[in-house]
CSV table of C-alpha atoms and ligand atoms in Angstrom, one decimal:
chain,number,residue,atom,x,y,z
A,1,ALA,CA,-45.3,24.2,2.6
A,2,ASP,CA,-45.7,20.3,4.9
A,3,GLU,CA,-42.8,20.7,6.7
A,4,HIS,CA,-42.2,16.6,5.5
A,5,ALA,CA,-42.4,17.6,1.3
A,6,PRO,CA,-39.2,16.1,0.6
A,7,SER,CA,-37.6,20.5,-0.6
A,8,THR,CA,-37.4,21.4,-4.0
A,9,ASP,CA,-34.5,23.4,-3.2
A,10,LEU,CA,-31.9,21.1,-2.4
A,11,ILE,CA,-28.3,22.9,-1.6
A,12,THR,CA,-24.8,20.6,-3.0
A,13,LEU,CA,-22.2,21.2,-1.8
A,14,THR,CA,-20.8,22.1,-4.5
A,15,ARG,CA,-23.6,25.1,-5.2
A,16,HIS,CA,-23.1,26.0,-2.0
A,17,VAL,CA,-19.1,26.2,-2.5
A,18,LEU,CA,-20.1,27.3,-5.7
A,19,ASN,CA,-22.1,30.1,-4.7
A,20,ASP,CA,-18.9,30.8,-1.9
A,21,GLN,CA,-17.0,31.3,-5.5
A,22,LEU,CA,-19.2,33.8,-7.1
A,23,ARG,CA,-19.0,35.5,-3.7
A,24,LEU,CA,-15.6,35.7,-4.6
A,25,GLY,CA,-15.4,37.2,-7.6
A,26,SER,CA,-13.1,37.9,-10.5
A,27,ALA,CA,-10.3,36.8,-8.4
A,28,ALA,CA,-11.9,33.1,-7.9
A,29,THR,CA,-10.6,31.2,-10.4
A,30,GLY,CA,-13.0,28.3,-9.8
A,31,ASP,CA,-10.1,25.9,-9.2
A,32,LEU,CA,-10.6,25.8,-5.5
A,33,THR,CA,-14.4,24.4,-6.1
A,34,LEU,CA,-13.0,21.9,-8.2
A,35,LEU,CA,-10.4,20.8,-5.9
A,36,LEU,CA,-13.2,20.1,-2.8
A,37,THR,CA,-15.0,19.3,-5.5
A,38,ALA,CA,-12.4,16.6,-5.4
A,39,ILE,CA,-12.3,16.2,-1.4
A,40,GLN,CA,-15.9,15.4,-1.8
A,41,VAL,CA,-15.8,11.9,-3.9
A,42,THR,CA,-12.8,11.2,-2.2
A,43,SER,CA,-15.2,11.7,1.5
A,44,LYS,CA,-17.8,9.7,-0.7
A,45,PHE,CA,-15.5,6.8,-1.6
A,46,ILE,CA,-14.3,6.3,1.5
A,47,ALA,CA,-17.7,6.0,3.4
A,48,THR,CA,-19.0,3.6,0.5
A,49,ASN,CA,-15.9,1.3,2.5
A,50,VAL,CA,-15.8,1.8,5.8
A,51,ARG,CA,-19.7,1.2,5.7
A,52,LYS,CA,-18.9,-2.0,3.5
A,53,ALA,CA,-15.6,-2.7,5.9
A,54,ARG,CA,-18.5,-2.9,9.2
A,55,LEU,CA,-20.4,-5.1,7.2
A,56,ILE,CA,-17.4,-7.6,6.7
A,57,ASN,CA,-16.2,-7.4,9.7
A,58,LEU,CA,-19.4,-8.0,10.9
A,59,ILE,CA,-19.8,-11.3,9.4
A,60,GLY,CA,-16.5,-12.2,10.5
A,61,LEU,CA,-14.9,-12.7,6.7
A,62,ALA,CA,-11.6,-14.4,8.5
A,63,GLY,CA,-8.2,-13.6,7.5
A,64,GLU,CA,-6.4,-11.1,4.9
A,65,THR,CA,-9.1,-11.5,1.6
A,66,ASN,CA,-12.2,-10.5,0.5
A,67,VAL,CA,-14.9,-12.8,-1.3
A,68,GLN,CA,-13.2,-11.8,-4.5
A,69,GLY,CA,-9.9,-13.2,-2.8
A,70,GLU,CA,-8.3,-9.7,-3.3
A,71,GLU,CA,-5.3,-9.2,-0.5
A,72,GLN,CA,-8.0,-6.5,2.1
A,73,LYS,CA,-6.8,-3.4,1.8
A,74,LYS,CA,-6.0,-1.8,5.3
A,75,LEU,CA,-9.1,0.6,5.4
A,76,ASP,CA,-6.5,2.7,5.9
A,77,VAL,CA,-4.4,2.3,3.2
A,78,LEU,CA,-7.2,2.0,0.6
A,79,SER,CA,-8.2,5.6,2.2
A,80,ASN,CA,-4.5,7.0,1.6
A,81,ASP,CA,-4.8,4.9,-2.0
A,82,ILE,CA,-8.2,6.7,-2.9
A,83,MET,CA,-7.3,10.3,-2.1
A,84,ILE,CA,-4.0,10.4,-3.3
A,85,ASN,CA,-5.3,9.3,-6.8
A,86,ALA,CA,-8.0,11.6,-6.4
A,87,LEU,CA,-6.0,14.8,-5.5
A,88,ARG,CA,-3.0,14.6,-8.2
A,89,ALA,CA,-5.9,13.5,-11.0
A,90,SER,CA,-7.8,17.1,-9.9
A,91,GLY,CA,-4.7,18.0,-11.5
A,92,LYS,CA,-4.5,21.3,-8.5
A,93,THR,CA,-3.1,20.1,-6.4
A,94,ALA,CA,1.3,20.6,-6.2
A,95,VAL,CA,2.7,19.9,-2.3
A,96,LEU,CA,0.6,16.5,-1.1
A,97,VAL,CA,1.1,15.5,2.8
A,98,SER,CA,-0.9,12.3,4.5
A,99,GLU,CA,-0.6,11.0,8.1
A,100,GLU,CA,0.1,7.8,5.6
A,101,LEU,CA,3.2,8.9,4.1
A,102,ASP,CA,6.2,9.2,5.7
A,103,ASP,CA,7.1,11.5,2.8
A,104,ALA,CA,5.2,14.9,1.4
A,105,ILE,CA,4.4,14.1,-2.7
A,106,ILE,CA,5.7,16.9,-5.5
A,107,ILE,CA,2.8,16.6,-7.5
A,108,GLU,CA,4.8,16.4,-11.2
A,109,GLU,CA,4.5,18.5,-14.2
A,110,ARG,CA,2.2,17.7,-15.9
A,111,ASN,CA,-0.5,17.9,-12.7
A,112,ARG,CA,0.6,19.7,-11.2
A,113,GLY,CA,-1.9,23.0,-9.4
A,114,LYS,CA,-1.6,26.3,-7.5
A,115,TYR,CA,-3.3,23.7,-3.9
A,116,CYS,CA,-0.5,21.4,-1.0
A,117,VAL,CA,-3.4,19.5,0.4
A,118,VAL,CA,-2.1,17.6,4.0
A,119,PHE,CA,-4.5,15.3,5.2
A,120,ASP,CA,-5.1,12.4,7.6
A,121,PRO,CA,-7.1,10.2,5.1
A,122,LEU,CA,-8.6,8.2,8.1
A,123,ASP,CA,-8.4,10.0,11.9
A,124,GLY,CA,-9.3,7.1,14.5
A,125,SER,CA,-9.6,3.8,12.3
A,126,SER,CA,-8.8,1.5,15.3
A,127,ASN,CA,-11.9,1.8,16.1
A,128,ILE,CA,-13.7,0.8,13.3
A,129,ASP,CA,-13.7,-2.7,15.1
A,130,ALA,CA,-16.0,-1.2,17.3
A,131,GLY,CA,-17.6,1.2,15.0
A,132,VAL,CA,-16.6,4.3,16.7
A,133,ASN,CA,-16.8,7.1,14.4
A,134,ILE,CA,-13.6,7.7,12.3
A,135,GLY,CA,-12.8,10.7,9.4
A,136,THR,CA,-11.2,11.7,7.2
A,137,ILE,CA,-9.5,15.3,8.2
A,138,PHE,CA,-7.6,17.6,5.7
A,139,GLY,CA,-6.4,21.5,5.2
A,140,VAL,CA,-5.6,23.1,1.9
A,141,TYR,CA,-2.7,25.6,1.4
A,142,LYS,CA,-2.4,27.8,-1.5
A,143,ILE,CA,1.0,27.2,-2.4
A,144,GLN,CA,3.7,30.6,-2.6
A,145,PRO,CA,4.4,33.3,-5.6
A,146,GLY,CA,6.4,31.7,-8.4
A,147,SER,CA,6.8,28.3,-6.7
A,148,SER,CA,6.9,25.1,-8.8
A,149,GLY,CA,5.3,22.8,-5.3
A,150,SER,CA,8.2,22.1,-2.1
A,151,LEU,CA,7.9,21.3,2.1
A,152,SER,CA,7.8,25.3,2.3
A,153,ASP,CA,4.8,25.4,0.1
A,154,VAL,CA,3.1,23.6,3.5
A,155,LEU,CA,5.7,23.9,6.9
A,156,ARG,CA,3.7,27.5,7.2
A,157,PRO,CA,1.8,28.7,9.8
A,158,GLY,CA,-2.3,27.0,10.0
A,159,SER,CA,-3.9,30.7,9.9
A,160,GLU,CA,-2.1,30.3,6.1
A,161,MET,CA,-4.9,27.9,5.7
A,162,VAL,CA,-7.4,29.0,2.7
A,163,ALA,CA,-9.6,25.9,3.7
A,164,ALA,CA,-10.4,23.3,6.2
A,165,GLY,CA,-12.8,19.6,6.8
A,166,TYR,CA,-13.4,17.5,8.0
A,167,THR,CA,-16.1,14.3,7.0
A,168,MET,CA,-17.3,12.2,9.3
A,169,TYR,CA,-18.1,8.3,9.0
A,170,GLY,CA,-21.2,7.1,11.4
A,171,SER,CA,-24.6,6.5,11.4
A,172,SER,CA,-24.5,9.0,7.7
A,173,ALA,CA,-21.3,11.3,6.7
A,174,ASN,CA,-21.2,14.7,7.5
A,175,LEU,CA,-18.8,17.4,5.2
A,176,VAL,CA,-17.8,20.2,7.4
A,177,LEU,CA,-15.9,22.6,6.0
A,178,SER,CA,-14.9,26.0,6.3
A,179,THR,CA,-12.7,28.5,3.0
A,180,GLY,CA,-12.0,31.3,5.6
A,181,SER,CA,-16.1,32.9,6.2
A,182,GLY,CA,-17.6,30.3,8.3
A,183,VAL,CA,-18.3,27.0,9.1
A,184,ASN,CA,-21.2,24.8,7.4
A,185,GLY,CA,-21.9,21.4,7.2
A,186,TYR,CA,-23.2,18.6,4.9
A,187,THR,CA,-24.4,15.3,5.5
A,188,LEU,CA,-24.2,13.1,2.5
A,189,ASP,CA,-27.7,10.9,0.8
A,190,ALA,CA,-26.6,8.3,-0.3
A,191,SER,CA,-29.3,8.2,-2.3
A,192,LEU,CA,-28.7,11.4,-4.1
A,193,GLY,CA,-25.2,11.2,-3.9
A,194,GLU,CA,-24.7,14.8,-2.4
A,195,PHE,CA,-22.8,16.4,0.4
A,196,ILE,CA,-26.5,18.6,1.3
A,197,LEU,CA,-26.4,21.5,3.5
A,198,THR,CA,-27.9,20.5,6.6
A,199,HIS,CA,-26.0,22.5,8.8
A,200,PRO,CA,-25.6,26.2,8.4
A,201,ASP,CA,-23.2,29.0,9.3
A,202,ILE,CA,-22.1,26.9,12.7
A,203,GLN,CA,-21.6,28.9,15.8
A,204,ILE,CA,-20.0,27.2,19.1
A,205,PRO,CA,-21.8,28.5,21.9
A,206,PRO,CA,-19.2,31.0,23.6
A,207,ARG,CA,-19.8,28.2,26.7
A,208,GLY,CA,-20.4,24.3,27.1
A,209,LYS,CA,-21.6,21.6,30.2
A,210,ILE,CA,-18.7,19.3,28.7
A,211,TYR,CA,-14.9,18.4,29.5
A,212,SER,CA,-13.4,16.2,26.0
A,213,PHE,CA,-10.0,14.9,27.5
A,214,ASN,CA,-8.2,11.3,28.2
A,215,GLU,CA,-8.7,11.4,31.3
A,216,GLY,CA,-6.3,7.6,32.0
A,217,ASN,CA,-3.2,10.2,31.3
A,218,SER,CA,-4.4,12.3,34.1
A,219,MET,CA,-1.1,10.9,36.6
A,220,TYR,CA,0.8,12.8,33.0
A,221,PHE,CA,-0.8,16.1,33.1
A,222,HIS,CA,1.3,18.5,33.4
A,223,PRO,CA,-0.7,20.9,37.0
A,224,PRO,CA,-2.1,23.7,34.7
A,225,VAL,CA,-4.4,21.1,32.9
A,226,THR,CA,-5.2,18.7,36.4
A,227,ALA,CA,-5.7,22.3,38.2
A,228,TYR,CA,-7.7,22.8,35.2
A,229,LEU,CA,-10.6,19.6,35.2
A,230,LYS,CA,-10.0,20.0,39.4
A,231,SER,CA,-11.6,23.8,38.7
A,232,ILE,CA,-14.8,21.8,36.4
A,233,LYS,CA,-15.2,18.0,38.6
A,234,TYR,CA,-15.3,20.2,42.0
A,235,PRO,CA,-16.6,23.7,40.7
A,236,ALA,CA,-17.5,26.1,44.3
A,237,ALA,CA,-21.0,26.7,44.4
A,238,PRO,CA,-23.3,27.5,43.1
A,239,LYS,CA,-21.7,26.0,40.2
A,240,THR,CA,-21.9,22.3,39.1
A,241,PRO,CA,-20.1,19.9,37.7
A,242,TYR,CA,-19.0,19.7,33.7
A,243,SER,CA,-20.2,16.5,31.9
A,244,ALA,CA,-17.2,13.7,30.6
A,245,ARG,CA,-17.7,12.6,27.5
A,246,TYR,CA,-14.8,11.6,25.1
A,247,ILE,CA,-15.1,9.2,22.0
A,248,GLY,CA,-11.3,9.3,21.5
A,249,SER,CA,-11.9,9.6,17.7
A,250,MET,CA,-10.2,13.3,17.0
A,251,VAL,CA,-13.6,13.8,14.9
A,252,ALA,CA,-16.2,12.5,16.3
A,253,ASP,CA,-14.4,15.0,19.7
A,254,VAL,CA,-14.8,17.9,18.1
A,255,HIS,CA,-17.7,17.3,16.3
A,256,ARG,CA,-19.4,17.3,18.9
A,257,THR,CA,-17.7,19.6,20.8
A,258,LEU,CA,-18.6,22.7,17.9
A,259,LEU,CA,-22.3,21.6,17.7
A,260,TYR,CA,-22.7,21.4,21.7
A,261,GLY,CA,-19.1,23.7,23.1
A,262,GLY,CA,-17.5,22.6,25.6
A,263,ILE,CA,-13.6,22.1,25.9
A,264,PHE,CA,-12.0,19.0,24.1
A,265,GLY,CA,-8.4,18.6,25.3
A,266,TYR,CA,-5.7,16.2,24.4
A,267,PRO,CA,-1.9,18.0,26.6
A,268,ASP,CA,1.0,17.6,26.4
A,269,ASP,CA,2.1,15.4,29.9
A,270,LYS,CA,4.9,13.8,31.2
A,271,LYS,CA,4.5,11.7,28.4
A,272,SER,CA,3.9,12.6,25.5
A,273,LYS,CA,5.6,16.1,26.0
A,274,SER,CA,4.3,16.9,22.3
A,275,GLY,CA,1.0,15.4,23.3
A,276,LYS,CA,-0.2,13.2,20.3
A,277,LEU,CA,-2.0,14.2,17.7
A,278,ARG,CA,-0.2,15.5,14.4
A,279,LEU,CA,0.3,19.9,14.5
A,280,LEU,CA,-0.8,19.4,10.5
A,281,TYR,CA,-3.7,17.9,9.8
A,282,GLU,CA,-5.2,17.1,12.9
A,283,ALA,CA,-4.6,20.5,15.3
A,284,PHE,CA,-4.7,22.7,11.7
A,285,PRO,CA,-7.3,21.9,10.2
A,286,MET,CA,-9.2,21.3,13.5
A,287,ALA,CA,-7.8,24.9,15.3
A,288,PHE,CA,-9.6,25.8,11.8
A,289,LEU,CA,-12.6,25.2,11.8
A,290,THR,CA,-12.6,26.1,16.2
A,291,GLU,CA,-11.7,29.6,15.2
A,292,GLN,CA,-14.0,30.0,12.2
A,293,ALA,CA,-16.9,29.6,14.9
A,294,GLY,CA,-16.4,31.7,17.6
A,295,GLY,CA,-14.2,29.1,19.2
A,296,ILE,CA,-10.6,28.7,20.0
A,297,ALA,CA,-7.8,27.1,19.9
A,298,THR,CA,-4.5,26.5,22.1
A,299,THR,CA,-1.5,25.3,23.4
A,300,GLY,CA,-2.5,26.2,26.2
A,301,THR,CA,0.6,28.8,26.3
A,302,LYS,CA,0.4,29.4,22.0
A,303,ARG,CA,-2.7,29.8,19.3
A,304,ILE,CA,-2.1,27.0,17.8
A,305,LEU,CA,-2.6,27.8,14.2
A,306,ASP,CA,0.7,31.1,14.7
A,307,ILE,CA,2.6,28.0,15.1
A,308,VAL,CA,5.7,27.7,12.5
A,309,PRO,CA,5.3,23.9,11.6
A,310,GLU,CA,9.3,22.4,11.2
A,311,SER,CA,8.6,19.0,10.1
A,312,ILE,CA,5.3,17.3,8.3
A,313,HIS,CA,4.7,15.0,11.1
A,314,GLU,CA,5.1,16.5,14.4
A,315,ARG,CA,2.8,16.6,17.6
A,316,CYS,CA,0.9,19.4,19.8
A,317,PRO,CA,-0.4,20.1,22.5
A,318,VAL,CA,-4.7,20.9,21.6
A,319,PHE,CA,-6.8,22.0,24.0
A,320,LEU,CA,-10.1,24.1,21.6
A,321,GLY,CA,-13.5,24.7,22.2
A,322,SER,CA,-15.6,27.6,23.5
A,323,ARG,CA,-14.6,30.4,23.8
A,324,ASP,CA,-14.9,31.3,27.3
A,325,ASP,CA,-13.9,27.9,28.3
A,326,VAL,CA,-10.9,27.9,26.7
A,327,SER,CA,-9.8,31.2,27.9
A,328,ASP,CA,-10.7,29.3,32.0
A,329,LEU,CA,-8.0,27.0,30.4
A,330,ILE,CA,-5.1,30.1,29.3
A,331,LYS,CA,-6.3,31.0,32.9
A,332,PHE,CA,-4.5,28.6,34.5
A,333,TYR,CA,-1.8,28.1,32.7
A,334,LYS,CA,-0.7,31.8,33.4
A,335,GLU,CA,-0.7,30.8,36.4
A,336,LEU,CA,1.4,28.0,36.7
A,337,SER,CA,3.1,27.1,33.4
A,338,PRO,CA,6.8,27.1,34.7
A,339,GLU,CA,7.3,29.4,31.6
A,340,SER,CA,4.6,32.2,33.0
B,1,P6P,P1,-6.0,8.3,22.7
B,1,P6P,C1,-7.3,8.5,17.3
B,1,P6P,O1,-6.1,6.6,17.0
B,1,P6P,C2,-6.1,9.8,17.5
B,1,P6P,O2,-5.4,10.2,16.5
B,1,P6P,C3,-7.0,10.7,17.8
B,1,P6P,O3,-8.2,10.6,16.9
B,1,P6P,C4,-8.1,10.4,19.1
B,1,P6P,O4,-8.4,12.2,19.4
B,1,P6P,C5,-7.0,9.9,19.8
B,1,P6P,O5,-5.4,9.5,19.3
B,1,P6P,C6,-7.1,9.3,20.9
B,1,P6P,O6,-5.8,8.8,21.9
B,1,P6P,O7,-4.6,8.3,23.3
B,1,P6P,O8,-6.8,8.9,24.1
B,1,P6P,O9,-6.6,6.4,23.3
């Protein structure tokens, strides 16, 4: 067939997840499928608002009100409202944790379901005025047997998540998702309003040639990180140096790492003792995806998915990406960190 002919067999996210559900057989009740459908609707809604916000910023409508004179909500607050309302209305959730809310939301009885969603509705939103890619990050736990929804349902290791993903808002909207059997990427076809499967079975290359750290913090880095970076910037012959790529928006830096390989790191350092990234709704989902794509996600000394959270907004150091690159970093921790 002519390779330019429109495909007559579009694999939409809904269909793909439904196939996943059918694969699980009778164990699946379709609730996760419906929850993921609700999440993809929020991503479409947020994508529209991100694009509109860029347009409004571009035409320079000053001040806090939009053309209708309504109070212009900050995009991340708006995105949070969209997600809370859609997840509650889905009737499939019991506990919600958002980067935007100090406390977890326990869903009332009549709307309560069996999943808990932890999310950052619009990570990197400080970059939006510069047109830099930003994104929504989410992780899903199944409620614990006998629980009617409480903090203990989300203060669990990321290894107990049943799904995780992100939607990156850039030239197009890319939704990357895993439900525990590999990672798939979907691209929003705005004319159809559907996420179409465009990156089936994403596998991180075992080794890359890119490192992604904010080297502006180099003065504060601990010895293992300094030694690792030196080893890839000034390698012994015949090796050649790695390239530096740092966007400063986690979803964009992780997306590139999943597709091209290499290593992304936001270490703990002398200035930030636990690093900057949040464990529950940034590190866990990205670590889940990284491992499902064949990579490694570590704090330097511990597998991220094994961490047991003590509070919903705690931070943790993050190094993730190609198996061989992250293993090289771990070696420096074994040799140089005080605990070893
Ligand atoms: P820095 C964005 O503000 C964010 O939370 C992540 O998306 C990103 O990886 C990180 O912070 C960037 O932090 O300190 O390098 O600007």
